[in-house]
Coordinates of N, CA, C and O and ligand atoms in Angstrom, one line a residue:
X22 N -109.1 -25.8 41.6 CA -108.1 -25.6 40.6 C -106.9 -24.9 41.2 O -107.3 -24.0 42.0
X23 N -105.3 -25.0 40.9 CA -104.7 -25.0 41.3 C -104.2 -23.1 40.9 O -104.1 -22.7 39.7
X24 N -104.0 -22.5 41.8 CA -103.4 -21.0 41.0 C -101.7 -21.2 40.8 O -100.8 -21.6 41.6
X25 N -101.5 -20.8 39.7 CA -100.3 -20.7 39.3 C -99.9 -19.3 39.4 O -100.6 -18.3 39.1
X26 N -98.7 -19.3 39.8 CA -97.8 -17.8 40.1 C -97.2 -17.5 39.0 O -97.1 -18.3 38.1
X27 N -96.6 -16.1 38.9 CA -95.4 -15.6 38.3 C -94.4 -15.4 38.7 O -94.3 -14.4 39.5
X28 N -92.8 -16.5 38.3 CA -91.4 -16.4 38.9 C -90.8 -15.8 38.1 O -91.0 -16.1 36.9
X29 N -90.0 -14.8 38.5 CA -89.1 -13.9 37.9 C -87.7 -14.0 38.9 O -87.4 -13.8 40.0
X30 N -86.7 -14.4 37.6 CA -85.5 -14.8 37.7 C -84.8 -13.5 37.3 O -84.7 -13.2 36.1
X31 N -84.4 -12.8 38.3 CA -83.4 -11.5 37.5 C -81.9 -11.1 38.6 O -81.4 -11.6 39.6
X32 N -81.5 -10.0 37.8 CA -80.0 -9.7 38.5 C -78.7 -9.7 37.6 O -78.8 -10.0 36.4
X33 N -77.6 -9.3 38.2 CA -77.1 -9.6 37.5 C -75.8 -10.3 37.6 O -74.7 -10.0 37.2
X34 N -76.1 -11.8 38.6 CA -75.5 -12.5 38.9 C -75.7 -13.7 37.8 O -76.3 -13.7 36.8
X35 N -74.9 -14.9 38.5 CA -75.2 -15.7 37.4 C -76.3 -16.8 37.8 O -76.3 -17.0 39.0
X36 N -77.0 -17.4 37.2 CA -77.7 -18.3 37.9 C -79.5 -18.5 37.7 O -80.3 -19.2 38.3
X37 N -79.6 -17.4 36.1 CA -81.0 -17.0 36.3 C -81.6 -18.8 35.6 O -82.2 -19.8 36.0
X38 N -80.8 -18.3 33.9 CA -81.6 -19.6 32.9 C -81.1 -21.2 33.8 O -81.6 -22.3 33.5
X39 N -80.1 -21.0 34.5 CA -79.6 -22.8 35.5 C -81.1 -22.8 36.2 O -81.7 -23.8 36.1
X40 N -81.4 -21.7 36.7 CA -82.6 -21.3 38.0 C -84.0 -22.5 37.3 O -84.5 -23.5 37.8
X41 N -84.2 -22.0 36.1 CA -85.6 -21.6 35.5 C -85.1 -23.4 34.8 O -86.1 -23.9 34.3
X42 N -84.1 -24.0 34.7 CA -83.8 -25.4 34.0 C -84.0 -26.4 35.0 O -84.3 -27.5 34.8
X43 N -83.8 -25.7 36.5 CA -84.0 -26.2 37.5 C -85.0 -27.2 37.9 O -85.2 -28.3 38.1
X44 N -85.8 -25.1 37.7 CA -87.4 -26.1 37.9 C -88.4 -26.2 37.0 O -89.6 -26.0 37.2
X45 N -87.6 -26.6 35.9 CA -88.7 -26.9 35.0 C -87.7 -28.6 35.3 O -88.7 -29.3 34.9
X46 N -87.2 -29.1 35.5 CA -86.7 -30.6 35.9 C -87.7 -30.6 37.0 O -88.7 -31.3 37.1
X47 N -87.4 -29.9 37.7 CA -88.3 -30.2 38.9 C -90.0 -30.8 38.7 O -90.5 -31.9 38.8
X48 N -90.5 -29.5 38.5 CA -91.9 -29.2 37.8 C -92.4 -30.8 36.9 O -93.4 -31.4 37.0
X49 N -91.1 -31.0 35.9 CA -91.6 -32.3 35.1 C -91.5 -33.4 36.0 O -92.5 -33.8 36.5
X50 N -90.6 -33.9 36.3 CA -90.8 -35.0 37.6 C -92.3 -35.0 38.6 O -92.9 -35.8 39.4
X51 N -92.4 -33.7 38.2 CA -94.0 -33.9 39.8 C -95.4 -34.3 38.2 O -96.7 -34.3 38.2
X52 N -94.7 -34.5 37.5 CA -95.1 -34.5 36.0 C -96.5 -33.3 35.0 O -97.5 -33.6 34.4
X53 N -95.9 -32.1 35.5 CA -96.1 -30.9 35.0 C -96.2 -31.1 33.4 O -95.7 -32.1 32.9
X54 N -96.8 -30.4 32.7 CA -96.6 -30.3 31.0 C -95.7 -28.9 31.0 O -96.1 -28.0 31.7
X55 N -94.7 -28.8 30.4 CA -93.4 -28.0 30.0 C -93.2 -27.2 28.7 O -92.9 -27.6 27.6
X56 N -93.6 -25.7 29.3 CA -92.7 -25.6 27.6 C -91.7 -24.7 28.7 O -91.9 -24.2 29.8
X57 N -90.6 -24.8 27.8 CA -89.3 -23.9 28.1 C -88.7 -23.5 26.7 O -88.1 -24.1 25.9
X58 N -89.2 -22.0 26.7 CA -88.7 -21.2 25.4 C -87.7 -20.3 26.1 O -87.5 -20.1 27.3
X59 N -87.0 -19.7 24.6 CA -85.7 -19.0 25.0 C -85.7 -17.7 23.8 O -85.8 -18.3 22.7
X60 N -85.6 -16.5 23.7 CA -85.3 -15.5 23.2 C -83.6 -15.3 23.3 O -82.8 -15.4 24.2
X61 N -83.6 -15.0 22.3 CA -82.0 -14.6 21.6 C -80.9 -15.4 22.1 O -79.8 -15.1 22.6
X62 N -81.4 -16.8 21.7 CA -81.0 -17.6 22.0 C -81.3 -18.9 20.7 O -82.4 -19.3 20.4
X63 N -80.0 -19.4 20.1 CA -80.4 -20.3 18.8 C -80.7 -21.6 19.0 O -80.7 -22.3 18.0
X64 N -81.3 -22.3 20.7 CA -81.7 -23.6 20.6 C -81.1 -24.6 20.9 O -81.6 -25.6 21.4
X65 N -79.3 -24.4 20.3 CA -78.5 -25.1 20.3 C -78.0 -25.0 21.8 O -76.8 -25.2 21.9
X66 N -78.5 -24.9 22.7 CA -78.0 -24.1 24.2 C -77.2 -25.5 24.6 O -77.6 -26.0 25.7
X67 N -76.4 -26.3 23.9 CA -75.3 -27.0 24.5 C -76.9 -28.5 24.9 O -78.0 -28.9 24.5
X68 N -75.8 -28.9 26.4 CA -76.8 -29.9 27.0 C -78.3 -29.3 27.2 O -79.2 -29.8 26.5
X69 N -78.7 -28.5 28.1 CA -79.9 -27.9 28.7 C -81.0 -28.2 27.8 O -82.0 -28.8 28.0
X70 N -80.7 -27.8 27.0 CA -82.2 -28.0 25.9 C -82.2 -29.2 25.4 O -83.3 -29.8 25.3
X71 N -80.7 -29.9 25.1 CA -81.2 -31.2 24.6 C -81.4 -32.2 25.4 O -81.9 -33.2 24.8
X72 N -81.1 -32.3 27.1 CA -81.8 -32.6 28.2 C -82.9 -32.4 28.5 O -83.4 -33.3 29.2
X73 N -83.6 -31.5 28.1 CA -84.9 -31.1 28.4 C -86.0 -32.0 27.5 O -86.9 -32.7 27.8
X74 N -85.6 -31.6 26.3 CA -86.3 -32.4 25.3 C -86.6 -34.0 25.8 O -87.7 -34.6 26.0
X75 N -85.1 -34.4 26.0 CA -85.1 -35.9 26.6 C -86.1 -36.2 27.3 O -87.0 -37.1 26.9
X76 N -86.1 -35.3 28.7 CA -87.1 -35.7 29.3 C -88.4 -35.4 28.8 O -89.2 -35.8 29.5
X77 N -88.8 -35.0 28.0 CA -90.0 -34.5 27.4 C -90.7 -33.4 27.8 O -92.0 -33.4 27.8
X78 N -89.9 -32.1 28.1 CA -90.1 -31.0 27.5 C -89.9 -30.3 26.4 O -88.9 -30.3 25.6
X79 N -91.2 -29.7 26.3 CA -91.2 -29.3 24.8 C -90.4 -27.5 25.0 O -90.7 -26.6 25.8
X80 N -89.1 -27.5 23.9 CA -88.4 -26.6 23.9 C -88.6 -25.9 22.6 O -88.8 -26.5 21.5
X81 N -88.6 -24.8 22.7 CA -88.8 -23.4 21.7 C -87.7 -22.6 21.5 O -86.8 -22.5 22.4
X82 N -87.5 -22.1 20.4 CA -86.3 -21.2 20.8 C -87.1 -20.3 19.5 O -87.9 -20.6 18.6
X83 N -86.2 -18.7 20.1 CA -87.2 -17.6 19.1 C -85.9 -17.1 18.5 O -85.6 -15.9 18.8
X84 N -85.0 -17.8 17.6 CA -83.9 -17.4 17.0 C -83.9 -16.0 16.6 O -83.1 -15.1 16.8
X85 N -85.2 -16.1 15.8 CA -84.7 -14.9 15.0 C -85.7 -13.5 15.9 O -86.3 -12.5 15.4
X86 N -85.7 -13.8 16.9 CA -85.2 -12.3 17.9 C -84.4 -12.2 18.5 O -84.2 -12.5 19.6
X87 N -83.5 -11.8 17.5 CA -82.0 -12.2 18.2 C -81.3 -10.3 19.2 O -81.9 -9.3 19.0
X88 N -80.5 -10.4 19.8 CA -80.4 -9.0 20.4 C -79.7 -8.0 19.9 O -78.5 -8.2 19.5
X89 N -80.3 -6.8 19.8 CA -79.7 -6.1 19.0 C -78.3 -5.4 19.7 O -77.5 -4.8 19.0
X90 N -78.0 -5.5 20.6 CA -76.2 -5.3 21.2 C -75.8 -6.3 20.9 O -74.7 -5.9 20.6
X91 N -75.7 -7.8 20.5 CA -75.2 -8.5 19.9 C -75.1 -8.6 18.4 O -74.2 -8.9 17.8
X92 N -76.3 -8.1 17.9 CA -76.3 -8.4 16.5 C -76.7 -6.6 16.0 O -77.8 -6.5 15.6
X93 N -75.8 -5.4 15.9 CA -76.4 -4.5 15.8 C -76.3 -3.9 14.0 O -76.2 -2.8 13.4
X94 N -76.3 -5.3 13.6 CA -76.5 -4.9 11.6 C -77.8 -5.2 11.7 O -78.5 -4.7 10.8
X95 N -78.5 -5.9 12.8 CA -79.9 -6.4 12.4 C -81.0 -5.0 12.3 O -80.8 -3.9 12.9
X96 N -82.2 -5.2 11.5 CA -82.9 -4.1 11.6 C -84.1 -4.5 12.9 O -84.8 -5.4 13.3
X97 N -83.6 -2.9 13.3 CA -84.3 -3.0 15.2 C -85.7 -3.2 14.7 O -86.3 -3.9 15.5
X98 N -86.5 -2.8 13.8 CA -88.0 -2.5 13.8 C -88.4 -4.6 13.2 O -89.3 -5.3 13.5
X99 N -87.5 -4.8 12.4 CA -87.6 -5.9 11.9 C -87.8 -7.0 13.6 O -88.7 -7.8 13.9
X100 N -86.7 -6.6 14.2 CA -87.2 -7.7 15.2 C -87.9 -7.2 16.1 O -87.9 -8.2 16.8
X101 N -88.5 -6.4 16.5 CA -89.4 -5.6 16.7 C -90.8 -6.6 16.9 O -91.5 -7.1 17.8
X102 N -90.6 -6.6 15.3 CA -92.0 -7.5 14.3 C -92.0 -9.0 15.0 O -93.1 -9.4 15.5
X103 N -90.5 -9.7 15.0 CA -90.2 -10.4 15.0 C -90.7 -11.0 16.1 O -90.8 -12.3 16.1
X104 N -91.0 -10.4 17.3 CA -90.5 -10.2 18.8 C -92.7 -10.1 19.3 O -93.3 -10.5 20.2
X105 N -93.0 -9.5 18.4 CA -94.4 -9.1 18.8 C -94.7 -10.7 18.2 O -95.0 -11.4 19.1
X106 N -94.6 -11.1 17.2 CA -94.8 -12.7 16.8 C -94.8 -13.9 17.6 O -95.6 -14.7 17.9
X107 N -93.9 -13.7 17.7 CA -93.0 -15.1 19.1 C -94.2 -14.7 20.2 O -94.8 -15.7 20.5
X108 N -94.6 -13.4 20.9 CA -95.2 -13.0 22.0 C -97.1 -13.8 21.3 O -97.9 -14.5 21.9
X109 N -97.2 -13.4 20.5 CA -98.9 -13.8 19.7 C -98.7 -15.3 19.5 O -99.7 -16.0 19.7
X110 N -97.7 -15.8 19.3 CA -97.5 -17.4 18.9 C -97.7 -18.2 20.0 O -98.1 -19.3 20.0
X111 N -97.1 -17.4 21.3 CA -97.1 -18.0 22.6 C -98.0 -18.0 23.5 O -98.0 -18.7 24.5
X112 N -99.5 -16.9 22.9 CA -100.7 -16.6 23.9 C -101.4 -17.9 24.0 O -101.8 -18.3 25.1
X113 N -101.4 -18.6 22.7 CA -102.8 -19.8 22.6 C -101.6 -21.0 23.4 O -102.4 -21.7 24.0
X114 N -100.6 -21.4 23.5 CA -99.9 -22.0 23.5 C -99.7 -22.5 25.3 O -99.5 -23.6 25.7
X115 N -100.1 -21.1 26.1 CA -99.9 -21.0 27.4 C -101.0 -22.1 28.0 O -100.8 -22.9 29.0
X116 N -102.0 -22.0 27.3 CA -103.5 -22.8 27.6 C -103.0 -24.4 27.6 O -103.5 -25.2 28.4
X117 N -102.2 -24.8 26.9 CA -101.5 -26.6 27.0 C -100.6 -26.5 28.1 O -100.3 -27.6 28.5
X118 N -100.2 -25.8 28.5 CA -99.3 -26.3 29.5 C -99.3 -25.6 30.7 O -99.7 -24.4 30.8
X119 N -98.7 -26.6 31.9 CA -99.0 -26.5 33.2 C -98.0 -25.2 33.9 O -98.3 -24.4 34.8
X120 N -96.7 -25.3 33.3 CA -95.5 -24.4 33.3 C -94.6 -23.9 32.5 O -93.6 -24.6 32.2
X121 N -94.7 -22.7 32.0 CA -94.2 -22.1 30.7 C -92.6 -20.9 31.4 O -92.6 -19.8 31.9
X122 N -91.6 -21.8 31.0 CA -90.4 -20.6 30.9 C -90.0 -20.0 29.8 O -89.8 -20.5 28.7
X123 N -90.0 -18.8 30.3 CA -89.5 -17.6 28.7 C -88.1 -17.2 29.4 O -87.9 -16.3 30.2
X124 N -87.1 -18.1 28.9 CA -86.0 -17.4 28.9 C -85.1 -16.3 28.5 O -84.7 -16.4 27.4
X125 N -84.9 -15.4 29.1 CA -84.1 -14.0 28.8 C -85.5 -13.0 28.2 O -85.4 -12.3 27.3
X126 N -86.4 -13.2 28.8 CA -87.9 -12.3 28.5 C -87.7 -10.8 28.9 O -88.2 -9.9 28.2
X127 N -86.8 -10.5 30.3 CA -86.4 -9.6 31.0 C -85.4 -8.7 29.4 O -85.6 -7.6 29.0
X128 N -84.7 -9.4 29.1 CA -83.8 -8.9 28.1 C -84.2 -8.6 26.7 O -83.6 -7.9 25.9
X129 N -85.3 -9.1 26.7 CA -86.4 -8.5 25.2 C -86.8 -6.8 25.4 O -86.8 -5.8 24.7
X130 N -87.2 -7.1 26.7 CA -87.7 -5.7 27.4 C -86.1 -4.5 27.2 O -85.9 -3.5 26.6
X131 N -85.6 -5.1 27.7 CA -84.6 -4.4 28.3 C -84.1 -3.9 27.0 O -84.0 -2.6 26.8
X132 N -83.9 -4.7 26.1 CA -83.3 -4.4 24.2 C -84.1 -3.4 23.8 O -83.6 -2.6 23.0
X133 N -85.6 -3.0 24.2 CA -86.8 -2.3 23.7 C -87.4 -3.0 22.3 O -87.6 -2.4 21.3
X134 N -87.5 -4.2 22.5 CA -88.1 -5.3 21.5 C -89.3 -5.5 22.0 O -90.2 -6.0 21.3
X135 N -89.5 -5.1 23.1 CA -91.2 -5.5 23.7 C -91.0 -4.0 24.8 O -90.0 -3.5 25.3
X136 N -92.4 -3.5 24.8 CA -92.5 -2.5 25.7 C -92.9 -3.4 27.0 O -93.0 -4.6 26.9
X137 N -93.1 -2.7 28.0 CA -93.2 -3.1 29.7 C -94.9 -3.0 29.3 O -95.5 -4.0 29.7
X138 N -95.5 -2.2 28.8 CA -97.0 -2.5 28.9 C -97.7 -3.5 27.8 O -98.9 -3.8 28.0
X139 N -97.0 -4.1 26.5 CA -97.3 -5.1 25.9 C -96.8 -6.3 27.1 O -97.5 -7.1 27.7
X140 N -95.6 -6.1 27.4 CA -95.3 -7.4 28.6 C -96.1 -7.8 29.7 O -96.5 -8.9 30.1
X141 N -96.3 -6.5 30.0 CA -97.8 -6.9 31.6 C -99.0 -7.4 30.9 O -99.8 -8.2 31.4
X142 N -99.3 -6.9 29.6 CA -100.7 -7.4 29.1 C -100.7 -8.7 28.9 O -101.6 -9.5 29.1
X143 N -99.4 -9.1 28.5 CA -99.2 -10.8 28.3 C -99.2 -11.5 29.4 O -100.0 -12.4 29.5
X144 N -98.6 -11.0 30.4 CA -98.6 -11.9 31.7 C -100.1 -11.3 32.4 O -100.3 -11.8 33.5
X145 N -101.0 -10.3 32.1 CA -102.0 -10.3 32.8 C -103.2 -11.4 32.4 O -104.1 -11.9 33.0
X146 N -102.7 -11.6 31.3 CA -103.4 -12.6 30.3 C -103.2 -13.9 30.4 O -104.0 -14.7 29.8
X147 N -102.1 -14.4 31.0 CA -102.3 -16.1 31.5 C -103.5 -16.9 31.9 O -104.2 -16.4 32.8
X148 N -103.6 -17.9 31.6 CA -103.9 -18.5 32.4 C -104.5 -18.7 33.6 O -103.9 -19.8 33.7
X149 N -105.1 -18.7 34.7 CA -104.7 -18.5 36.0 C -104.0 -20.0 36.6 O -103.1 -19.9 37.4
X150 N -104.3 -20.9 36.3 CA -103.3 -22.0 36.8 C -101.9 -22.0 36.4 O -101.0 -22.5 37.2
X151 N -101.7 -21.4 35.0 CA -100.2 -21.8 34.6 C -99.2 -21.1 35.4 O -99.2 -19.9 35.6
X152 N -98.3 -21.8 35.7 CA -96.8 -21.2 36.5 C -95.9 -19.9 35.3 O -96.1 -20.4 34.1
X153 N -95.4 -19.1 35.2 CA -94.8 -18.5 34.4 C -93.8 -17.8 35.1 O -93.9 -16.9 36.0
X154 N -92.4 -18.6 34.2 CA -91.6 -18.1 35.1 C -90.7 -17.4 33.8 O -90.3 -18.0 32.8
X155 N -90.5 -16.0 34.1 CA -89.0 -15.4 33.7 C -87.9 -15.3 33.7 O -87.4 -15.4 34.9
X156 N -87.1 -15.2 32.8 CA -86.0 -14.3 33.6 C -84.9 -14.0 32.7 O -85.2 -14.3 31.5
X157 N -83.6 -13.4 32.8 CA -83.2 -12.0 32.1 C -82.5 -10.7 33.3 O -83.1 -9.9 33.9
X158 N -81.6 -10.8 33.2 CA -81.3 -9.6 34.1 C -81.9 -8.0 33.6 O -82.0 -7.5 32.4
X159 N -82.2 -7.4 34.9 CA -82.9 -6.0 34.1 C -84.3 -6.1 34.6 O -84.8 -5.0 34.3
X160 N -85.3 -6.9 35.3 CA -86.8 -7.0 35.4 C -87.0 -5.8 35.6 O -86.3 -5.4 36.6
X161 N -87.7 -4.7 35.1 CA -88.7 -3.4 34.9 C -89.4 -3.8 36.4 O -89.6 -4.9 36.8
X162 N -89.6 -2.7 37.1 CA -90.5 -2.5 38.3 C -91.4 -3.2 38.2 O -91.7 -4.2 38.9
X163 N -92.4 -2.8 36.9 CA -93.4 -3.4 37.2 C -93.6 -4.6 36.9 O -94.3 -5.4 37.5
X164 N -92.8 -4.9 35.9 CA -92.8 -6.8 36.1 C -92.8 -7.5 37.7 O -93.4 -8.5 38.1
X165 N -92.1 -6.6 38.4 CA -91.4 -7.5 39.6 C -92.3 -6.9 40.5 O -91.8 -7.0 41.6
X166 N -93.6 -6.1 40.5 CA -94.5 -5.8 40.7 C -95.2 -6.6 40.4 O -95.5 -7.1 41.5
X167 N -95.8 -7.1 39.5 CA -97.0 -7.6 39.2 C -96.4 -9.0 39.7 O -97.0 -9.5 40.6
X168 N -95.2 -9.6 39.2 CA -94.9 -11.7 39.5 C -95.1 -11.3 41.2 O -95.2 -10.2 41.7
X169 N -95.1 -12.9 41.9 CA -95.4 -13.5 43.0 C -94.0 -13.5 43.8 O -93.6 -13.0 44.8
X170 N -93.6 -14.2 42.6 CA -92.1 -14.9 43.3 C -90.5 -14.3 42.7 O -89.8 -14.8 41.8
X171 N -90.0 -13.1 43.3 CA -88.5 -12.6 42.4 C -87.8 -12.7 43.2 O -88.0 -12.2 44.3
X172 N -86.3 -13.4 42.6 CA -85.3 -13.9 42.9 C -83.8 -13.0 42.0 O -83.5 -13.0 40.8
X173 N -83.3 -12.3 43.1 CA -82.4 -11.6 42.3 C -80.7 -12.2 42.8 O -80.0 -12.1 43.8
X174 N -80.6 -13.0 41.4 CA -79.1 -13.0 41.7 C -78.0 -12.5 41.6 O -77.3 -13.0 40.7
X175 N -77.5 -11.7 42.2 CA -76.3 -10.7 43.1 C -74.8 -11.5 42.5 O -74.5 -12.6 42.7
X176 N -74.0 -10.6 41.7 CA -73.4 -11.1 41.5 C -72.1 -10.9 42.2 O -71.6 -9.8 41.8
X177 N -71.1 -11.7 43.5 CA -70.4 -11.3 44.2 C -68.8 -11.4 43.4 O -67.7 -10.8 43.5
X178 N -69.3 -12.5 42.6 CA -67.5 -12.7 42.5 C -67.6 -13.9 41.2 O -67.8 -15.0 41.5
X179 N -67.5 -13.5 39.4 CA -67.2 -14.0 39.1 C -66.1 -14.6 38.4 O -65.2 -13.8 38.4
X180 N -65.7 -15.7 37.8 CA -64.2 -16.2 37.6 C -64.0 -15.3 36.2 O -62.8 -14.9 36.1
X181 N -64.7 -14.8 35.1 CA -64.3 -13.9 34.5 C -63.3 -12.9 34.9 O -62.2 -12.9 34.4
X182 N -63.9 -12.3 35.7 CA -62.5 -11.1 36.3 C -61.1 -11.6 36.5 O -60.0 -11.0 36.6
X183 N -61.4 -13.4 36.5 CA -59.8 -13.5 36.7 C -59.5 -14.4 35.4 O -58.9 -15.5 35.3
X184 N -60.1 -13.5 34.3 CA -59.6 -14.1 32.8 C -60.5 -15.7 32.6 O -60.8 -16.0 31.5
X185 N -60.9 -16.4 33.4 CA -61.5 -17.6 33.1 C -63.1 -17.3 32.2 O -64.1 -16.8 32.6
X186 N -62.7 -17.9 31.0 CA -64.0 -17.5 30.1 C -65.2 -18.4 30.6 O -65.4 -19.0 31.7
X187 N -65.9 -18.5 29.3 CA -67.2 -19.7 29.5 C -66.8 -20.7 29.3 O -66.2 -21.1 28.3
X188 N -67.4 -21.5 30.3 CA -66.2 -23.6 29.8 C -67.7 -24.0 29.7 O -68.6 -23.5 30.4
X189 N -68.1 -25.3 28.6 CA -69.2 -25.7 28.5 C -69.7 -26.8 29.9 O -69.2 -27.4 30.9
X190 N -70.4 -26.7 29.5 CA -71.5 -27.7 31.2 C -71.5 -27.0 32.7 O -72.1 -27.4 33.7
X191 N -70.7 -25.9 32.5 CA -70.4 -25.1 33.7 C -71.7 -23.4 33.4 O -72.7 -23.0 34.0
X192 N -70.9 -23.1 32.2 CA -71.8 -21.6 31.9 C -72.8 -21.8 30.9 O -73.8 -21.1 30.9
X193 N -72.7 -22.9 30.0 CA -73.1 -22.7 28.9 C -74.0 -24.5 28.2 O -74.5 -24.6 27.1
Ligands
ATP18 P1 -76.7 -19.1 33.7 O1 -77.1 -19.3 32.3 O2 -75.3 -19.6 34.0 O3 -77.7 -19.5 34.7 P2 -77.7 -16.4 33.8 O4 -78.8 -16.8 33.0 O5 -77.9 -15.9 35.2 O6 -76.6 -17.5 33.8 P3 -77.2 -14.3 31.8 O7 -77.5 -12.9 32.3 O8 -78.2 -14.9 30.9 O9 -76.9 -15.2 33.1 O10 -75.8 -14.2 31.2 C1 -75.3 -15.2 30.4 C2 -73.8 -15.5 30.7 O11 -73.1 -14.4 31.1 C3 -73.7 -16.6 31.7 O12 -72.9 -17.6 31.2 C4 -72.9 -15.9 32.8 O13 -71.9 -16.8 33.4 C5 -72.2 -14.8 32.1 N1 -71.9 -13.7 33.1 C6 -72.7 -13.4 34.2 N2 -72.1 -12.4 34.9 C7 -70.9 -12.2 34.3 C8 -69.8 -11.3 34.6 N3 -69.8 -10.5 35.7 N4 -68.8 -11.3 33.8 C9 -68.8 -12.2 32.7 N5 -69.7 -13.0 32.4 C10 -70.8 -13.0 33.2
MG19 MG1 -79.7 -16.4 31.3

């Protein structure tokens, strides 16, 4: 039986959720079973998700943990609740598929929507074949402790600083 690792996409460069879209394209061509979920994120993520879908990955999105520096009318304890749900909805879920991305997982933590020791209990709790890849700038030590595989992308130089916003199919 095949052991599956933990990839952890972090930093604070750009390149993590392109990373984790990468290889879950990848992963499905060698014909992997797919989920690719996304926290504080509405689903609508442009092409990416509805590419994904195409190819027949199954895509998730946990709207309503949405981040509280973005949304700070929201009640923190409410997504809290919100946030421990999405994490219980996802344990039995892990068992169907071959490779599971939690996008911006790093950034649940980081918000203090999930503690670092509910987080390791989840990822101590996989699977042992399933691939489980993160990412989120911010990975906690011991996440990047316990995963196999972390990739930090370094951010040297982006076009923001020279006023260029987010253009779709490029950032977004
Ligand atoms: P991508 O989705 O392009 O792979 P990412 O997942 O690595 O990026 P996040 O940390 O999720 O990046 O940030 C989301 C957005 O913030 C990205 O569109 C990215 O281009 C943008 N971003 C990253 N670094 C900067 C920066 N220094 N200034 C402004 N925007 C940035
Ligand atoms: Mg991202």
């Amino acid at each position: 039986m095949r052991t599956g690792l933990i990839h952890v996409y972090t930093g604070n460069g750009t390149g993590k959720t392109t990373s984790a879209v990468g290889l879950a394209v990848r992963a499905k061509s060698h014909g992997f079973k797919m989920l690719f979920a996304q926290f504080m994120k509405d689903g609508n993520g442009g092409g990416e998700t509805d590419i994904l879908k195409e190819i027949g990955v199954e895509v998730l999105a946990f709207e309503e943990v949405l981040s509280p520096v973005f949304h700070p009318e929201a009640d923190r304890e409410a997504l809290r609740q919100e946030t421990l749900k999405a994490i219980e909805s996802l344990k039995p879920k892990l068992k169907e598929f071959d490779m599971v991305v939690l996008d911006e997982f790093n950034c649940v933590l980081g918000e203090g929507l999930l503690t670092v020791a509910e987080a390791l209990e989840f990822m101590r709790g996989k699977p042992e074949r399933l691939e489980l890849v993160l990412t989120g700038r911010g990975a906690p030590r011991n996440i990047i402790d316990l995963a196999d595989h972390v990739t930090e992308m370094k951010d040297v130089k982006h076009p923001f600083q020279e006023g260029i916003g987010a253009r779709p199919g490029i950032d977004y």
